[in-house]
mmCIF file of C-alpha atoms in Angstrom:
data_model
loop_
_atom_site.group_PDB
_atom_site.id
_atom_site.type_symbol
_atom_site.label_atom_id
_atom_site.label_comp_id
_atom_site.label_asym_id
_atom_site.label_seq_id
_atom_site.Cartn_x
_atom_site.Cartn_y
_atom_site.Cartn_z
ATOM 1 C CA UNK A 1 -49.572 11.722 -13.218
ATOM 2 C CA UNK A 2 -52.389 11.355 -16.103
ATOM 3 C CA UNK A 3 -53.004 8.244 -17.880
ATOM 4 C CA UNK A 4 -54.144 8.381 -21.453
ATOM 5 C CA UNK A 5 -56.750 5.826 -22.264
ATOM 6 C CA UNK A 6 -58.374 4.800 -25.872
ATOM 7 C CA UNK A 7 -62.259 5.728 -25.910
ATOM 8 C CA UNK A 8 -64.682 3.274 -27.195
ATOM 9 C CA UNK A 9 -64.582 2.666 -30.726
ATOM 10 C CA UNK A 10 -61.294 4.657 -31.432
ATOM 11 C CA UNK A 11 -57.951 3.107 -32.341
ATOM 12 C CA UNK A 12 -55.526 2.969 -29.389
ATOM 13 C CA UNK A 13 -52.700 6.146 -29.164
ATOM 14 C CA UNK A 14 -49.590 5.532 -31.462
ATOM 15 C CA UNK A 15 -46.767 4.183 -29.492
ATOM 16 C CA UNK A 16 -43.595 6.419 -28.986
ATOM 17 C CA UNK A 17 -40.680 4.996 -30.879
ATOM 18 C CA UNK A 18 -37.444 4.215 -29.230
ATOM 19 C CA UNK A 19 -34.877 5.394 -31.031
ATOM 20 C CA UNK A 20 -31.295 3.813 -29.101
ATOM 21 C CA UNK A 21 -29.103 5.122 -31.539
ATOM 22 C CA UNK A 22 -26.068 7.413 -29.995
ATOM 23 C CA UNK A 23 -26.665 10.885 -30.591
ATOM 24 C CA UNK A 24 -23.460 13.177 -31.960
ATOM 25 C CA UNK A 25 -22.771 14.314 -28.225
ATOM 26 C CA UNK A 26 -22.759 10.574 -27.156
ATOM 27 C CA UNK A 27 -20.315 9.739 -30.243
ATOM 28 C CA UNK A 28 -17.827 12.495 -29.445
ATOM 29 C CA UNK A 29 -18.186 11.465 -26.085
ATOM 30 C CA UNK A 30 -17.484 7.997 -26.923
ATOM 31 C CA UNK A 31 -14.094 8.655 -28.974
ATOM 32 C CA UNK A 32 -12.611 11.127 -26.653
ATOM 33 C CA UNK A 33 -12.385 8.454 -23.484
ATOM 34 C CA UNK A 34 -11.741 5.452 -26.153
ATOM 35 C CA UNK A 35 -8.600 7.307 -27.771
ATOM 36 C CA UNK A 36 -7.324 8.124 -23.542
ATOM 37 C CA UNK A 37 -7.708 4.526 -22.955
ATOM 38 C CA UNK A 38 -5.569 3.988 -25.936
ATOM 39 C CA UNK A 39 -3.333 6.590 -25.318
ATOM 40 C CA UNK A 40 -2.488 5.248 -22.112
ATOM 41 C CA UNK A 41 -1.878 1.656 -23.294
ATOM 42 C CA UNK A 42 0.059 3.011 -26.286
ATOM 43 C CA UNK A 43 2.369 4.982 -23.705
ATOM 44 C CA UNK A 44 2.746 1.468 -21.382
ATOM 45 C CA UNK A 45 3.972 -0.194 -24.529
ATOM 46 C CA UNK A 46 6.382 2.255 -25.555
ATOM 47 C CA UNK A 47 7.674 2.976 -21.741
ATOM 48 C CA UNK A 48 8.693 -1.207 -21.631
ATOM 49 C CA UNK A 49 9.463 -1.147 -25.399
ATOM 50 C CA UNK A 50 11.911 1.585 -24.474
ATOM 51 C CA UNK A 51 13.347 -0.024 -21.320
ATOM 52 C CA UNK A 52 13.749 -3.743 -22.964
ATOM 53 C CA UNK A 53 15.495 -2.152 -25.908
ATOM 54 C CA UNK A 54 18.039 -0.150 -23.604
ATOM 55 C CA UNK A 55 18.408 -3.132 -21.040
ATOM 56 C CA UNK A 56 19.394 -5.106 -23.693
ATOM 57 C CA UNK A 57 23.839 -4.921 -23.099
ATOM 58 C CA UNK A 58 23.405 -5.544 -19.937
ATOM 59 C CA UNK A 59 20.845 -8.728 -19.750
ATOM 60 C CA UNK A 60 23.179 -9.916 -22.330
ATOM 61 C CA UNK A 61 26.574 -9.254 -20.496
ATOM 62 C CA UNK A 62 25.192 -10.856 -17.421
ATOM 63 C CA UNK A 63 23.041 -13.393 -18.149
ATOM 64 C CA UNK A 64 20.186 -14.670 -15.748
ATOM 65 C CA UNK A 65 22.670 -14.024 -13.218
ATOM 66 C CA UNK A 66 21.199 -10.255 -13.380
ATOM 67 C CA UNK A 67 18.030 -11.674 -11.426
ATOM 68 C CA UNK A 68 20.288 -13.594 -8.746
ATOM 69 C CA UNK A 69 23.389 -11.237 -7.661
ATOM 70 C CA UNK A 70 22.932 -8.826 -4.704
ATOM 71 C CA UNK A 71 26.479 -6.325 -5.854
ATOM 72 C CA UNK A 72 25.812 -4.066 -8.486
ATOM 73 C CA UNK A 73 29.113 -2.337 -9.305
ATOM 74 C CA UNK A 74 30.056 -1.165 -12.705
ATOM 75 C CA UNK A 75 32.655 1.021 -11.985
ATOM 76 C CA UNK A 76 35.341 -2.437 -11.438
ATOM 77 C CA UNK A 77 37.562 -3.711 -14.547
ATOM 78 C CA UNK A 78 35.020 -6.446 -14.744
ATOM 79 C CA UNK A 79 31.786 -4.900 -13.980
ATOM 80 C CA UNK A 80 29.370 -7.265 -11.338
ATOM 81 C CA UNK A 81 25.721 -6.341 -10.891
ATOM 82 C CA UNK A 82 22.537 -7.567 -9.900
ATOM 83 C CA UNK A 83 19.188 -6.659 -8.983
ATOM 84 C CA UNK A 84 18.413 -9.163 -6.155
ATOM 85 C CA UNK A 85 19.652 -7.054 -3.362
ATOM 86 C CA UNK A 86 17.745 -3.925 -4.518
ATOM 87 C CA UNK A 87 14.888 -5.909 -5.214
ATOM 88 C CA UNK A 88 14.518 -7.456 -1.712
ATOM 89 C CA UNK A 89 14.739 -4.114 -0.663
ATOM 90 C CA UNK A 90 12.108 -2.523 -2.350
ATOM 91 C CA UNK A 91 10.017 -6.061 -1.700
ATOM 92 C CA UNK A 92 10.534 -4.895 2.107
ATOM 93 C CA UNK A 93 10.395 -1.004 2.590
ATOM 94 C CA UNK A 94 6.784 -1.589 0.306
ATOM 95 C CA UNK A 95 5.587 -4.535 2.836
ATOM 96 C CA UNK A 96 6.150 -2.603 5.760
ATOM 97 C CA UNK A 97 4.740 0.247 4.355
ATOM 98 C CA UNK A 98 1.503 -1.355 3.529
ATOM 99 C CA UNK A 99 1.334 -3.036 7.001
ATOM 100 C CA UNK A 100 1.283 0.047 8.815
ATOM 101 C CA UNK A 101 -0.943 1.913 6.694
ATOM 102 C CA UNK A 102 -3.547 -0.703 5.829
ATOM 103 C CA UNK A 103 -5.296 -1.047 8.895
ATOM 104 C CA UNK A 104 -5.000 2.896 9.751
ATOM 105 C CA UNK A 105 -6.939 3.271 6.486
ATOM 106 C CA UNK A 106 -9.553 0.756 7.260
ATOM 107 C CA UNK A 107 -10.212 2.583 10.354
ATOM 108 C CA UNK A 108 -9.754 5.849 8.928
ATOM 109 C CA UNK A 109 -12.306 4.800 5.855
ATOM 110 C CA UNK A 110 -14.821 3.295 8.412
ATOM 111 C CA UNK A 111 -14.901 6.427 10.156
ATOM 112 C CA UNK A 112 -15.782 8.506 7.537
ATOM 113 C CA UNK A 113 -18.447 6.182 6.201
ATOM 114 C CA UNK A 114 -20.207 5.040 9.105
ATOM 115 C CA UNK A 115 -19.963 7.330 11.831
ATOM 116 C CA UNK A 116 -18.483 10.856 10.913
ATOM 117 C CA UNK A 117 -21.179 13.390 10.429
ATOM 118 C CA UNK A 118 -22.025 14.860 7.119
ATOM 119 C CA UNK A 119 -19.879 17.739 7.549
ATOM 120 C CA UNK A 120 -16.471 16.213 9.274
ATOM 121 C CA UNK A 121 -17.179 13.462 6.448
ATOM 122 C CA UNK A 122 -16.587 16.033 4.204
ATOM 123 C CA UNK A 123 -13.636 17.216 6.055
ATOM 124 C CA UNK A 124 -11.750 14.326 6.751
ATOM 125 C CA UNK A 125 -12.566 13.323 3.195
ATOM 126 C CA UNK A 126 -10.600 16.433 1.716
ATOM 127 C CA UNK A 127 -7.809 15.874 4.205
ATOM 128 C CA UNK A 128 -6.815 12.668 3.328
ATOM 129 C CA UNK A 129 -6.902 13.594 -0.353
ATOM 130 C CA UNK A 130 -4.970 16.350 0.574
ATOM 131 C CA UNK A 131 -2.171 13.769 1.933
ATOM 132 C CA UNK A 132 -1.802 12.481 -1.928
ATOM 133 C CA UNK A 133 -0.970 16.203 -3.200
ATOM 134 C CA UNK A 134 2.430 16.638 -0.336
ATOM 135 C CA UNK A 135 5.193 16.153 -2.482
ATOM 136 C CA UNK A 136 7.424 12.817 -1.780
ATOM 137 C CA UNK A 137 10.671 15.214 -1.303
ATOM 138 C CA UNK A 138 8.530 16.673 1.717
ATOM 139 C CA UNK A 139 8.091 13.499 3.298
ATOM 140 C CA UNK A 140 11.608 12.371 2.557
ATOM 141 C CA UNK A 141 13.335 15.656 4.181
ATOM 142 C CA UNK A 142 10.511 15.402 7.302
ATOM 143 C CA UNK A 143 11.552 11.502 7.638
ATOM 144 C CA UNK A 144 15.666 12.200 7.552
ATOM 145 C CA UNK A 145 15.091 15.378 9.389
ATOM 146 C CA UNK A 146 13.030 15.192 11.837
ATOM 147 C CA UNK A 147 11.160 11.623 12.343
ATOM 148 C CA UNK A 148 13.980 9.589 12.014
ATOM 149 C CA UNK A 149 15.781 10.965 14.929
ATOM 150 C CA UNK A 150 12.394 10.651 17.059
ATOM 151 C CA UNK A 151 12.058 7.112 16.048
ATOM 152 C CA UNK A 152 15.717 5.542 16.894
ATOM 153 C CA UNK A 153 14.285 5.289 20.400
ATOM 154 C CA UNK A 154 11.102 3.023 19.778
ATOM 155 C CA UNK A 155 13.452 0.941 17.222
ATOM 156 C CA UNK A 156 16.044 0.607 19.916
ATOM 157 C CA UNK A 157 13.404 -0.319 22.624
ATOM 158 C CA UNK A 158 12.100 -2.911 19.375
ATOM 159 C CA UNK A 159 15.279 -4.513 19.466
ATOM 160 C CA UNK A 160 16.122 -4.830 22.991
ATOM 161 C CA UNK A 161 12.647 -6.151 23.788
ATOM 162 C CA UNK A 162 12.349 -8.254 20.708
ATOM 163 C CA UNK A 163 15.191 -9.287 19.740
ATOM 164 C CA UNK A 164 13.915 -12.924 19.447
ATOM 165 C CA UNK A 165 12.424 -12.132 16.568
ATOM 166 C CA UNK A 166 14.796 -12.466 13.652
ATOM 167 C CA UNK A 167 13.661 -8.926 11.805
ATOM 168 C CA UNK A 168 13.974 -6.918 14.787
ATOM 169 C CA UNK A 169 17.664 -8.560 15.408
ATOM 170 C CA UNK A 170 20.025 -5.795 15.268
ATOM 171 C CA UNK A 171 24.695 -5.697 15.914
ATOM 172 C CA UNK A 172 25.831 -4.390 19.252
ATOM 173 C CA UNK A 173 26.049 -0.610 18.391
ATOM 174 C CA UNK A 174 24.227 -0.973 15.194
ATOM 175 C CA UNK A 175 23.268 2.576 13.515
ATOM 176 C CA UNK A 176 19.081 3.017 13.768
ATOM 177 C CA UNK A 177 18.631 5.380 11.357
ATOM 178 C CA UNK A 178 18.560 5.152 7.945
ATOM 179 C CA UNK A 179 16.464 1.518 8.424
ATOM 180 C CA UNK A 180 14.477 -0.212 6.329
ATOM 181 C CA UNK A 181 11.822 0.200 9.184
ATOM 182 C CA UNK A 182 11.990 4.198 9.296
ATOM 183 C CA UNK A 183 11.959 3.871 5.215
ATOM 184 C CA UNK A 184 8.712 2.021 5.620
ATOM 185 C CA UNK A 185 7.250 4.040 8.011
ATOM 186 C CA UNK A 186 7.605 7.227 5.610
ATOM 187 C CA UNK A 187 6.162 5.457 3.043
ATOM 188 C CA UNK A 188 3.549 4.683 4.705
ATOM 189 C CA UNK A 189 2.496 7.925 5.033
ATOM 190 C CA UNK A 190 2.451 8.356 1.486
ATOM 191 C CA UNK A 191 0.504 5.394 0.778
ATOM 192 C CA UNK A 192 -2.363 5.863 3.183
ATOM 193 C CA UNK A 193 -4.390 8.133 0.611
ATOM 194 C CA UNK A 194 -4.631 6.128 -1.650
ATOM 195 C CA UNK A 195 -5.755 3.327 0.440
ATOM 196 C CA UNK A 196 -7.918 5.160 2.340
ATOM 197 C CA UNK A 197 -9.629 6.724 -0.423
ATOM 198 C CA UNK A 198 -10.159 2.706 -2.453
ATOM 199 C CA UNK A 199 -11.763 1.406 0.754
ATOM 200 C CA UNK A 200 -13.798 4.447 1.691
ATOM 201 C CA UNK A 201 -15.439 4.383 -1.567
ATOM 202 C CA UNK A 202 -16.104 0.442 -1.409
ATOM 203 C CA UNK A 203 -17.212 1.023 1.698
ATOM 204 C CA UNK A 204 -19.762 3.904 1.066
ATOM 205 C CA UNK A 205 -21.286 1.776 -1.859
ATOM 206 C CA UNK A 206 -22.274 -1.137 0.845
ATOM 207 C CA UNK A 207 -26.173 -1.399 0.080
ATOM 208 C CA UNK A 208 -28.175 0.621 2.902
ATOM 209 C CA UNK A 209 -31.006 -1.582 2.581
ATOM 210 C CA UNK A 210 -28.711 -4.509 4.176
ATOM 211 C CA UNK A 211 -27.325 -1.781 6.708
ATOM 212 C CA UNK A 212 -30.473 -0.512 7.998
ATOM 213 C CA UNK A 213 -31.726 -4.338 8.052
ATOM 214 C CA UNK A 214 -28.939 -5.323 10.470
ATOM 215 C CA UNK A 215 -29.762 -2.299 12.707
ATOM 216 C CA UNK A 216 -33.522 -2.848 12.539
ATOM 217 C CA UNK A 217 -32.975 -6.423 13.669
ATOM 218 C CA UNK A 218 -31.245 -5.481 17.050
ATOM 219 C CA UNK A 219 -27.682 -5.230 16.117
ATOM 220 C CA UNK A 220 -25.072 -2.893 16.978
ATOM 221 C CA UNK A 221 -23.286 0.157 14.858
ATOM 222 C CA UNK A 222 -20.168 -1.832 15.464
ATOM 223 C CA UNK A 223 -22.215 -5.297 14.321
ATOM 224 C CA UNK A 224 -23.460 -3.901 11.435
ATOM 225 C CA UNK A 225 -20.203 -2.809 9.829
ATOM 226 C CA UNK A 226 -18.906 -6.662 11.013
ATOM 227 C CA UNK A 227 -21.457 -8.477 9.434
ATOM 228 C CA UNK A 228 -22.250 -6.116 6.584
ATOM 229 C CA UNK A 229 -19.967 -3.275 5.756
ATOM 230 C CA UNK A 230 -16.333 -5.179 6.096
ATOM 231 C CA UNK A 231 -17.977 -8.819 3.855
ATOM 232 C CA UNK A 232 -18.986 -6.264 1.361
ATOM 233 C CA UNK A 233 -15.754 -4.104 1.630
ATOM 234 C CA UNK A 234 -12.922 -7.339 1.551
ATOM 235 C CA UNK A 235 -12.731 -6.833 -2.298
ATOM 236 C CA UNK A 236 -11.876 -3.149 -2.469
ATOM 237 C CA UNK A 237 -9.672 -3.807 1.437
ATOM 238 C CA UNK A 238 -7.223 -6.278 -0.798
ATOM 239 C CA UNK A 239 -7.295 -4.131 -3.913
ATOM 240 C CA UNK A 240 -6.062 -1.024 -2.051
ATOM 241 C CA UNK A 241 -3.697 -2.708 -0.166
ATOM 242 C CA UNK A 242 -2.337 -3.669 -3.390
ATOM 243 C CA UNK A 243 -2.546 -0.341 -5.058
ATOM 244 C CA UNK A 244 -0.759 0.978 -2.258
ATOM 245 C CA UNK A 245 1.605 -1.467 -2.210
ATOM 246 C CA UNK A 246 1.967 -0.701 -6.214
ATOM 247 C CA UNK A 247 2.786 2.978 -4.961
ATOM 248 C CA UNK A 248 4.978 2.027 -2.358
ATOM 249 C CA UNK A 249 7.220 -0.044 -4.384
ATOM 250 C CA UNK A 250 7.560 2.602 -6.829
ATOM 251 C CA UNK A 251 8.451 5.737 -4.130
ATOM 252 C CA UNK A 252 12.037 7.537 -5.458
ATOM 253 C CA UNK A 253 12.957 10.778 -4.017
ATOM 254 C CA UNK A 254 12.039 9.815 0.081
ATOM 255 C CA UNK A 255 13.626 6.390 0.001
ATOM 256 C CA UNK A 256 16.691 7.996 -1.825
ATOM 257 C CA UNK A 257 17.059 10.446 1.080
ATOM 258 C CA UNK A 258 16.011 7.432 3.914
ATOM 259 C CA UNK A 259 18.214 4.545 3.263
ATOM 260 C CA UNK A 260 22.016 4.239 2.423
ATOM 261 C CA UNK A 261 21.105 2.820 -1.012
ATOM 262 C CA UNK A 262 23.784 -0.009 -0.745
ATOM 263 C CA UNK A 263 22.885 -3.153 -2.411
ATOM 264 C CA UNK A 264 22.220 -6.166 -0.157
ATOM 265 C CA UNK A 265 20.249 -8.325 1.242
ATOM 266 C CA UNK A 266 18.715 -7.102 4.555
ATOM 267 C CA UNK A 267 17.818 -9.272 7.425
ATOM 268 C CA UNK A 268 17.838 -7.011 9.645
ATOM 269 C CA UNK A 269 14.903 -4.342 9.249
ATOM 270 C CA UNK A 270 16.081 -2.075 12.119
ATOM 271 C CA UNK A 271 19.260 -1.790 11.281
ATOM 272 C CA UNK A 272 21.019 1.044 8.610
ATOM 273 C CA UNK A 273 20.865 -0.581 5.241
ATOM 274 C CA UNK A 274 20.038 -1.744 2.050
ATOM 275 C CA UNK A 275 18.677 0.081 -1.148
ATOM 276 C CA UNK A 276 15.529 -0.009 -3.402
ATOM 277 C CA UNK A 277 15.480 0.100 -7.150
ATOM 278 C CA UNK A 278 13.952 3.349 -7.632
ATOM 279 C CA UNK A 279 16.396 5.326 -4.902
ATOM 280 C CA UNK A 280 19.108 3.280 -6.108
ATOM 281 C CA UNK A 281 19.093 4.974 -9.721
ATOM 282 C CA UNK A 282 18.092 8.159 -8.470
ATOM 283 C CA UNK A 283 21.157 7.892 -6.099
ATOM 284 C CA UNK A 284 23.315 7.076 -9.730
ATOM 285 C CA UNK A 285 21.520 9.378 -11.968
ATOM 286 C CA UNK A 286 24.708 10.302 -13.433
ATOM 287 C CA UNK A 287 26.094 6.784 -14.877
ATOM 288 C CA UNK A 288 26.872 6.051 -17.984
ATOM 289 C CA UNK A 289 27.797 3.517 -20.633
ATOM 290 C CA UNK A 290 26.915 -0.463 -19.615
ATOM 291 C CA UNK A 291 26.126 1.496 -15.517
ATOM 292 C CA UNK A 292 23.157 3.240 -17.050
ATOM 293 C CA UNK A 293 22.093 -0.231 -19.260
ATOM 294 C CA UNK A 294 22.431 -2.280 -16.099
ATOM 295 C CA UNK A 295 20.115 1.130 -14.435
ATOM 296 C CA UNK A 296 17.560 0.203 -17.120
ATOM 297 C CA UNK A 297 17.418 -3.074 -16.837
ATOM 298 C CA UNK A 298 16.761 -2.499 -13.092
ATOM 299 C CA UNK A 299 13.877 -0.272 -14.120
ATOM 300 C CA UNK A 300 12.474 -2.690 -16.544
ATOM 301 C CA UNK A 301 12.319 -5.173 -13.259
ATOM 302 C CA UNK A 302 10.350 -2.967 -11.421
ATOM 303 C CA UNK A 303 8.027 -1.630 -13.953
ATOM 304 C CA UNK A 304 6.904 -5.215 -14.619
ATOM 305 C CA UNK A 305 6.739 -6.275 -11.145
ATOM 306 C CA UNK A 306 4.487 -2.955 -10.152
ATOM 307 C CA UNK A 307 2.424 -3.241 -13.299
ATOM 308 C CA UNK A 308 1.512 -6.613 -12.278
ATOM 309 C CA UNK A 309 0.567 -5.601 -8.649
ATOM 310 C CA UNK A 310 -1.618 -2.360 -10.175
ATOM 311 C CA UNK A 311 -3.305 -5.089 -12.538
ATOM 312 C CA UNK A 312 -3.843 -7.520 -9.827
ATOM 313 C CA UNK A 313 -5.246 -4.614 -7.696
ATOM 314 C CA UNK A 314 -7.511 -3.547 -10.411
ATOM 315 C CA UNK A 315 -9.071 -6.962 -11.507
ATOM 316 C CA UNK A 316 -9.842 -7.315 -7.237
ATOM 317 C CA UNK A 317 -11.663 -3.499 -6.931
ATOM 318 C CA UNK A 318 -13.959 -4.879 -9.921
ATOM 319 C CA UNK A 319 -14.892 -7.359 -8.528
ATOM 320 C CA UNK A 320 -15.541 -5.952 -5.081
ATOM 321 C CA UNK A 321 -17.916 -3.212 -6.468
ATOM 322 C CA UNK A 322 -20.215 -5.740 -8.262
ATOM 323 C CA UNK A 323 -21.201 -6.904 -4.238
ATOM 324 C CA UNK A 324 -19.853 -10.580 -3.903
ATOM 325 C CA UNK A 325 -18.459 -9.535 -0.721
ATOM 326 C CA UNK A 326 -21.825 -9.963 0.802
ATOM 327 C CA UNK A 327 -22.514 -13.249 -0.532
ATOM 328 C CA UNK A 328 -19.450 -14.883 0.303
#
């Protein structure tokens, strides 16, 4: 590198200026992702503006006791229904869904970060986003078909063994299949690529100044991701749990095919039963009249509910990439 120094006697070398103004490219550039950004807000606006203004008959006809009846039958002389049962539902297929895949994706995520080589990193990393591109009708005709069948063994043992346990309580002769608990575990499936792929990439942007220091001073592989890998990582470990559970509370076409979709209120997780908002309507596609109002108004429910959870989840994966993890 050659420094430029003033001789004796002569004036020192003009200073570059610094222009910071945006060049076209950067302008272009600039419009283009604010106008998606838009876009996609305009779209959320219109999608609830659309499902408040058809939900309207059927918030009306029922009142606030739409948020606090478990039937939902429209086809009677006076029509009854209610969103609690299918909401408690989806609340629970989406919770067991997350609890199973969560800590297979922190695993998963601190394998490929920490100890996979560079070229099974790559691998495993393509896999898993592989997972995300199986369509949900696959997983929803491999889970009625074929895992449910394998599974009515290990829920049987569940109950039997652990009956004590309220959840895994089940009727003499109950019917194991079409569970909330095989519903979740299908899900689950779907939801670990998402999760896996949030936490591997808070994971892989731990500092490696901090990693190599923990290493230098003694420690183990296994106590360096403990004391500096998972602190760092908590942020983006509750954001994708969240995502995922955003994406598990919004799965249609495998919960449609898994459970019965009859509206209640399931206490039982091993046992046939229950329904979820988004199987439920895809279950009654066909309704009409103050059915497909009281369908909406179902919808509007859930959008709001999972557009909460995504926002929640978003705010947390911020935060986590800005490094407070460590400092906490």
């Amino acid at each position: 590198m050659t420094i430029t120094t003033a001789r004796a006697g002569e004036p020192p070398p003009a200073r570059r200026p610094i222009d910071d103004a945006p060049s076209r490219v950067d302008k272009v550039f600039r419009r283009v992702t604010t106008g998606g950004g838009i876009t996609v807000l305009v779209l959320l606006v219109v999608i609830g503006f659309f499902l408040t203004l058809q939900s309207a008959p059927a918030l009306r006809y029922a009142g606030f006791g739409f948020f606090s009846t478990v039937e939902f039958n429209t086809t009677a002389d006076s029509p009854v229904f209610g969103v609690l049962g299918m909401l408690t539902g989806t609340i629970t297929v989406a919770l067991i869904a997350v609890f199973i895949a969560v800590p297979i994706s922190v695993l998963a995520a601190l394998f490929i970060t920490d100890y996979a080589g560079t070229r099974l990193r790559g691998l495993l990393t393509g896999l898993v986003d592989l997972l995300a591109a199986i369509p949900s009708l696959l997983y929803g005709l491999w889970g009625f078909s074929f895992l449910a069948p394998q599974v009515e063994p290990v829920t049987a043992w569940l109950s039997r063994n652990f009956s004590w346990i309220p959840l895994f309580a089940t009727k003499e002769n109950a019917t194991l299949t079409q569970s909330m608990f095989v519903a979740g575990l299908v899900v689950s499936l779907m939801v670990l690529p998402i999760t896996t792929s949030i936490i591997r990439e808070v994971f892989a942007q731990t500092p490696p100044g901090e990693k190599e220091a923990a290493l230098a001073l003694g420690g183990t592989r296994w106590g360096m991701v403990r004391s500096v890998v998972l602190p760092f990582g908590r942020g983006g470990i509750v954001g994708g749990a969240m995502l995922g559970l955003g994406r598990a509370l919004g799965e249609t076409i495998a919960v449609s095919l898994l459970l019965p979709q009859l509206p209640s209120i399931v206490t039982h997780v091993l046992e046939s039963g229950g329904a979820t908002i988004s199987g439920f309507i895809a279950h009654n596609a066909g309704i009409s009249g103050l059915g497909l109002n009281a369908m909406m108004a179902a919808g509007l429910v859930l959008f709001l509910f999972t557009l909460a959870t995504n926002f929640s989840a978003s705010i947390i994966i911020s935060r986590s990439r800005s490094g407070a993890g460590v400092d906490a």
